[in-house]
Amino acid sequence: MSKDLRNPLARARGLGSAKDGVHHWMLQRVTAIALVFLTVWFLVMVLGLLHADYATARATVAKPWNAVLLIAFVVTAFRHAVLGLQVVIEDYVHTRWLEVGSLIVIKFIAVLAALMGVLAVLRIALGS
């Protein structure tokens, strides 16, 4: 016999888990693991360019694999940041309008910044 711990009103309305927590948790872990490998690659690339001139750095970023990995790094980093900030806001901001507004602003800024990063890499990679 399973005991339902919700109050009677919640049972009547069908309220309960949003059933989205596992997806959010898993996505945060997957982006974290991806960022470990992408950050190692990024640091190796940057350290390899430490004393290089501008033309060499630009040519390195313009290589197809480097451009793809750099775009993946930018997108994954901003996605991971949004997931983490969302948890912090949901846990510590208790005024509903401020919570929703903060989530919207953070997502807007992250999407804008990620698009700017991707555009910068594409401009370098495509030579414009």
mmCIF file of N, CA and C in Angstrom:
data_model
loop_
_atom_site.group_PDB
_atom_site.id
_atom_site.type_symbol
_atom_site.label_atom_id
_atom_site.label_comp_id
_atom_site.label_asym_id
_atom_site.label_seq_id
_atom_site.Cartn_x
_atom_site.Cartn_y
_atom_site.Cartn_z
ATOM 1 N N MET A 1 0.845 -1.181 0.000
ATOM 2 C CA MET A 1 0.000 0.000 0.000
ATOM 3 C C MET A 1 0.885 1.238 0.000
ATOM 4 N N SER A 2 0.738 2.064 -1.020
ATOM 5 C CA SER A 2 1.521 3.297 -1.081
ATOM 6 C C SER A 2 0.709 4.437 -0.501
ATOM 7 N N LYS A 3 1.392 5.247 0.250
ATOM 8 C CA LYS A 3 0.721 6.354 0.916
ATOM 9 C C LYS A 3 1.007 7.632 0.131
ATOM 10 N N ASP A 4 -0.036 8.337 -0.263
ATOM 11 C CA ASP A 4 0.102 9.600 -0.972
ATOM 12 C C ASP A 4 0.283 10.711 0.054
ATOM 13 N N LEU A 5 1.416 11.390 -0.006
ATOM 14 C CA LEU A 5 1.750 12.399 0.990
ATOM 15 C C LEU A 5 1.267 13.801 0.634
ATOM 16 N N ARG A 6 0.639 13.948 -0.528
ATOM 17 C CA ARG A 6 0.126 15.271 -0.901
ATOM 18 C C ARG A 6 -1.143 15.576 -0.113
ATOM 19 N N ASN A 7 -1.412 16.883 0.018
ATOM 20 C CA ASN A 7 -2.651 17.231 0.712
ATOM 21 C C ASN A 7 -3.841 16.988 -0.219
ATOM 22 N N PRO A 8 -5.039 16.895 0.319
ATOM 23 C CA PRO A 8 -6.216 16.536 -0.492
ATOM 24 C C PRO A 8 -6.482 17.499 -1.646
ATOM 25 N N LEU A 9 -6.233 18.797 -1.432
ATOM 26 C CA LEU A 9 -6.465 19.761 -2.503
ATOM 27 C C LEU A 9 -5.496 19.538 -3.664
ATOM 28 N N ALA A 10 -4.244 19.259 -3.347
ATOM 29 C CA ALA A 10 -3.252 18.998 -4.393
ATOM 30 C C ALA A 10 -3.606 17.721 -5.160
ATOM 31 N N ARG A 11 -4.092 16.695 -4.449
ATOM 32 C CA ARG A 11 -4.512 15.466 -5.134
ATOM 33 C C ARG A 11 -5.684 15.740 -6.056
ATOM 34 N N ALA A 12 -6.618 16.560 -5.598
ATOM 35 C CA ALA A 12 -7.804 16.861 -6.402
ATOM 36 C C ALA A 12 -7.439 17.641 -7.652
ATOM 37 N N ARG A 13 -6.484 18.534 -7.548
ATOM 38 C CA ARG A 13 -6.065 19.344 -8.702
ATOM 39 C C ARG A 13 -5.066 18.615 -9.591
ATOM 40 N N GLY A 14 -4.521 17.542 -9.100
ATOM 41 C CA GLY A 14 -3.516 16.811 -9.879
ATOM 42 C C GLY A 14 -2.157 17.470 -9.824
ATOM 43 N N LEU A 15 -1.938 18.309 -8.808
ATOM 44 C CA LEU A 15 -0.662 18.994 -8.697
ATOM 45 C C LEU A 15 0.379 18.059 -8.116
ATOM 46 N N GLY A 16 1.585 18.275 -8.497
ATOM 47 C CA GLY A 16 2.676 17.453 -7.993
ATOM 48 C C GLY A 16 3.942 17.826 -8.709
ATOM 49 N N SER A 17 4.782 16.880 -8.892
ATOM 50 C CA SER A 17 6.059 17.101 -9.541
ATOM 51 C C SER A 17 5.844 17.579 -10.976
ATOM 52 N N ALA A 18 6.679 18.493 -11.387
ATOM 53 C CA ALA A 18 6.620 18.984 -12.768
ATOM 54 C C ALA A 18 7.247 17.973 -13.727
ATOM 55 N N LYS A 19 7.882 16.942 -13.188
ATOM 56 C CA LYS A 19 8.502 15.860 -13.952
ATOM 57 C C LYS A 19 9.587 16.373 -14.897
ATOM 58 N N ASP A 20 10.252 17.458 -14.493
ATOM 59 C CA ASP A 20 11.297 18.036 -15.318
ATOM 60 C C ASP A 20 12.630 18.058 -14.590
ATOM 61 N N GLY A 21 12.632 17.690 -13.326
ATOM 62 C CA GLY A 21 13.839 17.775 -12.513
ATOM 63 C C GLY A 21 14.953 16.861 -12.971
ATOM 64 N N VAL A 22 14.620 15.637 -13.359
ATOM 65 C CA VAL A 22 15.643 14.681 -13.783
ATOM 66 C C VAL A 22 16.307 15.162 -15.068
ATOM 67 N N HIS A 23 15.522 15.675 -16.000
ATOM 68 C CA HIS A 23 16.080 16.189 -17.255
ATOM 69 C C HIS A 23 17.043 17.337 -16.981
ATOM 70 N N HIS A 24 16.643 18.263 -16.128
ATOM 71 C CA HIS A 24 17.481 19.415 -15.785
ATOM 72 C C HIS A 24 18.769 18.947 -15.114
ATOM 73 N N TRP A 25 18.651 18.034 -14.169
ATOM 74 C CA TRP A 25 19.811 17.511 -13.452
ATOM 75 C C TRP A 25 20.763 16.808 -14.417
ATOM 76 N N MET A 26 20.202 15.965 -15.286
ATOM 77 C CA MET A 26 21.026 15.218 -16.231
ATOM 78 C C MET A 26 21.712 16.153 -17.230
ATOM 79 N N LEU A 27 20.987 17.143 -17.729
ATOM 80 C CA LEU A 27 21.574 18.091 -18.677
ATOM 81 C C LEU A 27 22.698 18.886 -18.035
ATOM 82 N N GLN A 28 22.539 19.234 -16.773
ATOM 83 C CA GLN A 28 23.595 19.963 -16.073
ATOM 84 C C GLN A 28 24.840 19.088 -15.948
ATOM 85 N N ARG A 29 24.672 17.802 -15.672
ATOM 86 C CA ARG A 29 25.821 16.893 -15.564
ATOM 87 C C ARG A 29 26.477 16.658 -16.916
ATOM 88 N N VAL A 30 25.674 16.499 -17.955
ATOM 89 C CA VAL A 30 26.221 16.262 -19.296
ATOM 90 C C VAL A 30 27.016 17.478 -19.775
ATOM 91 N N THR A 31 26.474 18.681 -19.552
ATOM 92 C CA THR A 31 27.212 19.883 -19.965
ATOM 93 C C THR A 31 28.488 20.040 -19.139
ATOM 94 N N ALA A 32 28.452 19.648 -17.867
ATOM 95 C CA ALA A 32 29.653 19.732 -17.034
ATOM 96 C C ALA A 32 30.742 18.789 -17.551
ATOM 97 N N ILE A 33 30.361 17.573 -17.906
ATOM 98 C CA ILE A 33 31.336 16.614 -18.432
ATOM 99 C C ILE A 33 31.886 17.095 -19.770
ATOM 100 N N ALA A 34 31.011 17.606 -20.624
ATOM 101 C CA ALA A 34 31.472 18.133 -21.910
ATOM 102 C C ALA A 34 32.428 19.302 -21.703
ATOM 103 N N LEU A 35 32.126 20.141 -20.722
ATOM 104 C CA LEU A 35 32.993 21.294 -20.458
ATOM 105 C C LEU A 35 34.362 20.895 -19.931
ATOM 106 N N VAL A 36 34.451 19.767 -19.239
ATOM 107 C CA VAL A 36 35.763 19.303 -18.788
ATOM 108 C C VAL A 36 36.666 19.071 -20.001
ATOM 109 N N PHE A 37 36.168 18.326 -20.970
ATOM 110 C CA PHE A 37 36.972 18.025 -22.159
ATOM 111 C C PHE A 37 37.195 19.266 -23.026
ATOM 112 N N LEU A 38 36.147 20.065 -23.200
ATOM 113 C CA LEU A 38 36.291 21.273 -24.025
ATOM 114 C C LEU A 38 37.221 22.294 -23.377
ATOM 115 N N THR A 39 37.197 22.392 -22.062
ATOM 116 C CA THR A 39 38.082 23.336 -21.376
ATOM 117 C C THR A 39 39.532 22.890 -21.476
ATOM 118 N N VAL A 40 39.774 21.596 -21.345
ATOM 119 C CA VAL A 40 41.143 21.090 -21.514
ATOM 120 C C VAL A 40 41.632 21.403 -22.919
ATOM 121 N N TRP A 41 40.792 21.109 -23.933
ATOM 122 C CA TRP A 41 41.179 21.418 -25.311
ATOM 123 C C TRP A 41 41.441 22.921 -25.471
ATOM 124 N N PHE A 42 40.560 23.757 -24.932
ATOM 125 C CA PHE A 42 40.683 25.207 -25.056
ATOM 126 C C PHE A 42 41.976 25.705 -24.408
ATOM 127 N N LEU A 43 42.276 25.209 -23.218
ATOM 128 C CA LEU A 43 43.500 25.639 -22.533
ATOM 129 C C LEU A 43 44.748 25.210 -23.294
ATOM 130 N N VAL A 44 44.738 24.000 -23.836
ATOM 131 C CA VAL A 44 45.880 23.541 -24.640
ATOM 132 C C VAL A 44 46.053 24.429 -25.866
ATOM 133 N N MET A 45 44.935 24.761 -26.524
ATOM 134 C CA MET A 45 45.016 25.621 -27.700
ATOM 135 C C MET A 45 45.538 27.011 -27.334
ATOM 136 N N VAL A 46 44.992 27.596 -26.267
ATOM 137 C CA VAL A 46 45.415 28.943 -25.864
ATOM 138 C C VAL A 46 46.876 28.950 -25.424
ATOM 139 N N LEU A 47 47.289 27.955 -24.653
ATOM 140 C CA LEU A 47 48.690 27.899 -24.232
ATOM 141 C C LEU A 47 49.620 27.684 -25.416
ATOM 142 N N GLY A 48 49.149 26.966 -26.436
ATOM 143 C CA GLY A 48 49.938 26.802 -27.651
ATOM 144 C C GLY A 48 50.075 28.094 -28.440
ATOM 145 N N LEU A 49 49.153 29.006 -28.237
ATOM 146 C CA LEU A 49 49.187 30.294 -28.949
ATOM 147 C C LEU A 49 49.755 31.426 -28.093
ATOM 148 N N LEU A 50 50.324 31.063 -26.953
ATOM 149 C CA LEU A 50 50.756 32.068 -25.986
ATOM 150 C C LEU A 50 51.693 33.114 -26.582
ATOM 151 N N HIS A 51 52.666 32.706 -27.371
ATOM 152 C CA HIS A 51 53.625 33.654 -27.953
ATOM 153 C C HIS A 51 53.454 33.783 -29.469
ATOM 154 N N ALA A 52 52.301 33.400 -29.955
ATOM 155 C CA ALA A 52 52.043 33.468 -31.401
ATOM 156 C C ALA A 52 51.574 34.868 -31.783
ATOM 157 N N ASP A 53 51.755 35.189 -33.048
ATOM 158 C CA ASP A 53 51.268 36.482 -33.531
ATOM 159 C C ASP A 53 49.791 36.367 -33.914
ATOM 160 N N TYR A 54 49.204 37.502 -34.279
ATOM 161 C CA TYR A 54 47.772 37.559 -34.585
ATOM 162 C C TYR A 54 47.408 36.644 -35.748
ATOM 163 N N ALA A 55 48.216 36.628 -36.793
ATOM 164 C CA ALA A 55 47.916 35.819 -37.986
ATOM 165 C C ALA A 55 47.913 34.328 -37.649
ATOM 166 N N THR A 56 48.839 33.906 -36.816
ATOM 167 C CA THR A 56 48.898 32.499 -36.427
ATOM 168 C C THR A 56 47.681 32.123 -35.580
ATOM 169 N N ALA A 57 47.320 32.987 -34.642
ATOM 170 C CA ALA A 57 46.152 32.731 -33.801
ATOM 171 C C ALA A 57 44.886 32.666 -34.642
ATOM 172 N N ARG A 58 44.765 33.576 -35.576
ATOM 173 C CA ARG A 58 43.587 33.588 -36.442
ATOM 174 C C ARG A 58 43.537 32.335 -37.318
ATOM 175 N N ALA A 59 44.676 31.918 -37.843
ATOM 176 C CA ALA A 59 44.729 30.712 -38.672
ATOM 177 C C ALA A 59 44.398 29.464 -37.845
ATOM 178 N N THR A 60 44.822 29.444 -36.604
ATOM 179 C CA THR A 60 44.523 28.301 -35.733
ATOM 180 C C THR A 60 43.032 28.208 -35.459
ATOM 181 N N VAL A 61 42.401 29.326 -35.131
ATOM 182 C CA VAL A 61 40.960 29.328 -34.866
ATOM 183 C C VAL A 61 40.179 29.019 -36.136
ATOM 184 N N ALA A 62 40.708 29.388 -37.287
ATOM 185 C CA ALA A 62 40.012 29.180 -38.555
ATOM 186 C C ALA A 62 40.029 27.720 -39.019
ATOM 187 N N LYS A 63 40.883 26.888 -38.417
ATOM 188 C CA LYS A 63 40.872 25.469 -38.795
ATOM 189 C C LYS A 63 39.512 24.883 -38.432
ATOM 190 N N PRO A 64 38.930 24.064 -39.314
ATOM 191 C CA PRO A 64 37.556 23.579 -39.091
ATOM 192 C C PRO A 64 37.316 22.925 -37.732
ATOM 193 N N TRP A 65 38.193 22.004 -37.308
ATOM 194 C CA TRP A 65 37.964 21.336 -36.030
ATOM 195 C C TRP A 65 38.049 22.309 -34.869
ATOM 196 N N ASN A 66 38.996 23.232 -34.942
ATOM 197 C CA ASN A 66 39.120 24.214 -33.862
ATOM 198 C C ASN A 66 37.902 25.133 -33.810
ATOM 199 N N ALA A 67 37.401 25.534 -34.966
ATOM 200 C CA ALA A 67 36.220 26.402 -34.997
ATOM 201 C C ALA A 67 34.996 25.675 -34.434
ATOM 202 N N VAL A 68 34.827 24.423 -34.830
ATOM 203 C CA VAL A 68 33.684 23.643 -34.339
ATOM 204 C C VAL A 68 33.781 23.446 -32.824
ATOM 205 N N LEU A 69 34.960 23.084 -32.334
ATOM 206 C CA LEU A 69 35.127 22.874 -30.898
ATOM 207 C C LEU A 69 34.982 24.179 -30.118
ATOM 208 N N LEU A 70 35.430 25.281 -30.686
ATOM 209 C CA LEU A 70 35.277 26.569 -30.014
ATOM 210 C C LEU A 70 33.805 26.975 -29.938
ATOM 211 N N ILE A 71 33.063 26.738 -31.000
ATOM 212 C CA ILE A 71 31.612 27.011 -30.965
ATOM 213 C C ILE A 71 30.934 26.103 -29.952
ATOM 214 N N ALA A 72 31.315 24.828 -29.916
ATOM 215 C CA ALA A 72 30.743 23.908 -28.930
ATOM 216 C C ALA A 72 31.072 24.364 -27.512
ATOM 217 N N PHE A 73 32.281 24.852 -27.298
ATOM 218 C CA PHE A 73 32.690 25.356 -25.984
ATOM 219 C C PHE A 73 31.828 26.550 -25.572
ATOM 220 N N VAL A 74 31.647 27.502 -26.466
ATOM 221 C CA VAL A 74 30.860 28.705 -26.153
ATOM 222 C C VAL A 74 29.409 28.332 -25.838
ATOM 223 N N VAL A 75 28.794 27.542 -26.695
ATOM 224 C CA VAL A 75 27.387 27.177 -26.501
ATOM 225 C C VAL A 75 27.207 26.355 -25.227
ATOM 226 N N THR A 76 28.078 25.381 -25.012
ATOM 227 C CA THR A 76 27.968 24.528 -23.822
ATOM 228 C C THR A 76 28.202 25.324 -22.544
ATOM 229 N N ALA A 77 29.156 26.231 -22.560
ATOM 230 C CA ALA A 77 29.442 27.028 -21.364
ATOM 231 C C ALA A 77 28.251 27.905 -20.988
ATOM 232 N N PHE A 78 27.640 28.547 -21.961
ATOM 233 C CA PHE A 78 26.491 29.396 -21.644
ATOM 234 C C PHE A 78 25.275 28.567 -21.239
ATOM 235 N N ARG A 79 25.081 27.408 -21.848
ATOM 236 C CA ARG A 79 23.963 26.549 -21.459
ATOM 237 C C ARG A 79 24.138 26.057 -20.022
ATOM 238 N N HIS A 80 25.356 25.655 -19.691
ATOM 239 C CA HIS A 80 25.646 25.194 -18.338
ATOM 240 C C HIS A 80 25.462 26.330 -17.320
ATOM 241 N N ALA A 81 25.886 27.520 -17.686
ATOM 242 C CA ALA A 81 25.728 28.671 -16.791
ATOM 243 C C ALA A 81 24.256 28.974 -16.534
ATOM 244 N N VAL A 82 23.443 28.924 -17.571
ATOM 245 C CA VAL A 82 22.005 29.180 -17.408
ATOM 246 C C VAL A 82 21.377 28.127 -16.504
ATOM 247 N N LEU A 83 21.740 26.863 -16.684
ATOM 248 C CA LEU A 83 21.193 25.800 -15.842
ATOM 249 C C LEU A 83 21.552 26.025 -14.378
ATOM 250 N N GLY A 84 22.800 26.381 -14.117
ATOM 251 C CA GLY A 84 23.226 26.616 -12.743
ATOM 252 C C GLY A 84 22.567 27.830 -12.125
ATOM 253 N N LEU A 85 22.493 28.926 -12.863
ATOM 254 C CA LEU A 85 21.863 30.140 -12.347
ATOM 255 C C LEU A 85 20.369 29.939 -12.139
ATOM 256 N N GLN A 86 19.752 29.126 -12.974
ATOM 257 C CA GLN A 86 18.324 28.839 -12.812
ATOM 258 C C GLN A 86 18.069 28.157 -11.475
ATOM 259 N N VAL A 87 18.921 27.202 -11.104
ATOM 260 C CA VAL A 87 18.765 26.515 -9.826
ATOM 261 C C VAL A 87 18.928 27.498 -8.666
ATOM 262 N N VAL A 88 19.925 28.359 -8.759
ATOM 263 C CA VAL A 88 20.159 29.332 -7.687
ATOM 264 C C VAL A 88 18.964 30.260 -7.542
ATOM 265 N N ILE A 89 18.458 30.766 -8.651
ATOM 266 C CA ILE A 89 17.315 31.687 -8.594
ATOM 267 C C ILE A 89 16.076 30.984 -8.068
ATOM 268 N N GLU A 90 15.802 29.784 -8.553
ATOM 269 C CA GLU A 90 14.615 29.051 -8.084
ATOM 270 C C GLU A 90 14.698 28.726 -6.597
ATOM 271 N N ASP A 91 15.905 28.510 -6.094
ATOM 272 C CA ASP A 91 16.060 28.161 -4.683
ATOM 273 C C ASP A 91 16.039 29.372 -3.755
ATOM 274 N N TYR A 92 16.540 30.515 -4.193
ATOM 275 C CA TYR A 92 16.758 31.626 -3.275
ATOM 276 C C TYR A 92 15.931 32.878 -3.544
ATOM 277 N N VAL A 93 15.284 32.979 -4.693
ATOM 278 C CA VAL A 93 14.427 34.138 -4.964
ATOM 279 C C VAL A 93 12.987 33.701 -4.727
ATOM 280 N N HIS A 94 12.337 34.313 -3.748
ATOM 281 C CA HIS A 94 11.017 33.851 -3.338
ATOM 282 C C HIS A 94 9.886 34.755 -3.801
ATOM 283 N N THR A 95 10.206 35.888 -4.404
ATOM 284 C CA THR A 95 9.185 36.753 -4.980
ATOM 285 C C THR A 95 8.970 36.294 -6.424
ATOM 286 N N ARG A 96 7.749 35.872 -6.736
ATOM 287 C CA ARG A 96 7.482 35.216 -8.021
ATOM 288 C C ARG A 96 7.844 36.089 -9.216
ATOM 289 N N TRP A 97 7.445 37.366 -9.213
ATOM 290 C CA TRP A 97 7.711 38.219 -10.375
ATOM 291 C C TRP A 97 9.214 38.455 -10.531
ATOM 292 N N LEU A 98 9.937 38.541 -9.415
ATOM 293 C CA LEU A 98 11.379 38.733 -9.478
ATOM 294 C C LEU A 98 12.081 37.460 -9.970
ATOM 295 N N GLU A 99 11.561 36.304 -9.553
ATOM 296 C CA GLU A 99 12.116 35.036 -10.011
ATOM 297 C C GLU A 99 11.939 34.878 -11.522
ATOM 298 N N VAL A 100 10.732 35.089 -11.991
ATOM 299 C CA VAL A 100 10.454 34.940 -13.421
ATOM 300 C C VAL A 100 11.232 35.979 -14.226
ATOM 301 N N GLY A 101 11.249 37.201 -13.749
ATOM 302 C CA GLY A 101 11.988 38.259 -14.447
ATOM 303 C C GLY A 101 13.479 37.963 -14.510
ATOM 304 N N SER A 102 14.030 37.477 -13.410
ATOM 305 C CA SER A 102 15.454 37.147 -13.390
ATOM 306 C C SER A 102 15.778 36.007 -14.352
ATOM 307 N N LEU A 103 14.924 34.995 -14.382
ATOM 308 C CA LEU A 103 15.147 33.875 -15.296
ATOM 309 C C LEU A 103 15.101 34.333 -16.751
ATOM 310 N N ILE A 104 14.171 35.208 -17.064
ATOM 311 C CA ILE A 104 14.058 35.719 -18.438
ATOM 312 C C ILE A 104 15.287 36.535 -18.807
ATOM 313 N N VAL A 105 15.715 37.409 -17.910
ATOM 314 C CA VAL A 105 16.884 38.260 -18.178
ATOM 315 C C VAL A 105 18.133 37.403 -18.355
ATOM 316 N N ILE A 106 18.324 36.423 -17.481
ATOM 317 C CA ILE A 106 19.509 35.564 -17.578
ATOM 318 C C ILE A 106 19.509 34.785 -18.886
ATOM 319 N N LYS A 107 18.370 34.241 -19.270
ATOM 320 C CA LYS A 107 18.312 33.484 -20.529
ATOM 321 C C LYS A 107 18.537 34.391 -21.728
ATOM 322 N N PHE A 108 17.981 35.591 -21.680
ATOM 323 C CA PHE A 108 18.161 36.539 -22.775
ATOM 324 C C PHE A 108 19.632 36.920 -22.921
ATOM 325 N N ILE A 109 20.282 37.257 -21.807
ATOM 326 C CA ILE A 109 21.694 37.639 -21.845
ATOM 327 C C ILE A 109 22.555 36.475 -22.316
ATOM 328 N N ALA A 110 22.270 35.260 -21.845
ATOM 329 C CA ALA A 110 23.058 34.096 -22.239
ATOM 330 C C ALA A 110 22.915 33.796 -23.726
ATOM 331 N N VAL A 111 21.704 33.865 -24.241
ATOM 332 C CA VAL A 111 21.499 33.613 -25.672
ATOM 333 C C VAL A 111 22.206 34.683 -26.505
ATOM 334 N N LEU A 112 22.084 35.927 -26.097
ATOM 335 C CA LEU A 112 22.737 37.022 -26.825
ATOM 336 C C LEU A 112 24.257 36.858 -26.810
ATOM 337 N N ALA A 113 24.819 36.557 -25.645
ATOM 338 C CA ALA A 113 26.267 36.388 -25.531
ATOM 339 C C ALA A 113 26.748 35.173 -26.316
ATOM 340 N N ALA A 114 26.007 34.075 -26.268
ATOM 341 C CA ALA A 114 26.387 32.876 -27.022
ATOM 342 C C ALA A 114 26.343 33.156 -28.525
ATOM 343 N N LEU A 115 25.320 33.861 -28.979
ATOM 344 C CA LEU A 115 25.242 34.214 -30.402
ATOM 345 C C LEU A 115 26.406 35.105 -30.817
ATOM 346 N N MET A 116 26.771 36.043 -29.957
ATOM 347 C CA MET A 116 27.921 36.906 -30.272
ATOM 348 C C MET A 116 29.203 36.088 -30.356
ATOM 349 N N GLY A 117 29.372 35.121 -29.446
ATOM 350 C CA GLY A 117 30.551 34.259 -29.480
ATOM 351 C C GLY A 117 30.602 33.397 -30.728
ATOM 352 N N VAL A 118 29.473 32.814 -31.081
ATOM 353 C CA VAL A 118 29.409 31.987 -32.292
ATOM 354 C C VAL A 118 29.674 32.834 -33.538
ATOM 355 N N LEU A 119 29.094 34.031 -33.589
ATOM 356 C CA LEU A 119 29.329 34.922 -34.723
ATOM 357 C C LEU A 119 30.805 35.296 -34.835
ATOM 358 N N ALA A 120 31.447 35.562 -33.708
ATOM 359 C CA ALA A 120 32.881 35.908 -33.729
ATOM 360 C C ALA A 120 33.705 34.757 -34.272
ATOM 361 N N VAL A 121 33.419 33.538 -33.824
ATOM 362 C CA VAL A 121 34.170 32.375 -34.312
ATOM 363 C C VAL A 121 33.915 32.160 -35.799
ATOM 364 N N LEU A 122 32.659 32.297 -36.232
ATOM 365 C CA LEU A 122 32.351 32.123 -37.654
ATOM 366 C C LEU A 122 33.031 33.172 -38.523
ATOM 367 N N ARG A 123 33.066 34.400 -38.030
ATOM 368 C CA ARG A 123 33.735 35.451 -38.804
ATOM 369 C C ARG A 123 35.221 35.149 -38.965
ATOM 370 N N ILE A 124 35.848 34.651 -37.899
ATOM 371 C CA ILE A 124 37.262 34.286 -37.993
ATOM 372 C C ILE A 124 37.437 33.091 -38.921
ATOM 373 N N ALA A 125 36.589 32.058 -38.728
ATOM 374 C CA ALA A 125 36.729 30.835 -39.506
ATOM 375 C C ALA A 125 36.459 31.055 -40.997
ATOM 376 N N LEU A 126 35.526 31.932 -41.290
ATOM 377 C CA LEU A 126 35.175 32.165 -42.691
ATOM 378 C C LEU A 126 35.980 33.300 -43.319
ATOM 379 N N GLY A 127 36.813 33.937 -42.530
ATOM 380 C CA GLY A 127 37.720 34.942 -43.057
ATOM 381 C C GLY A 127 37.101 36.278 -43.370
ATOM 382 N N SER A 128 36.019 36.646 -42.699
ATOM 383 C CA SER A 128 35.422 37.957 -42.978
ATOM 384 C C SER A 128 35.646 38.914 -41.830
#
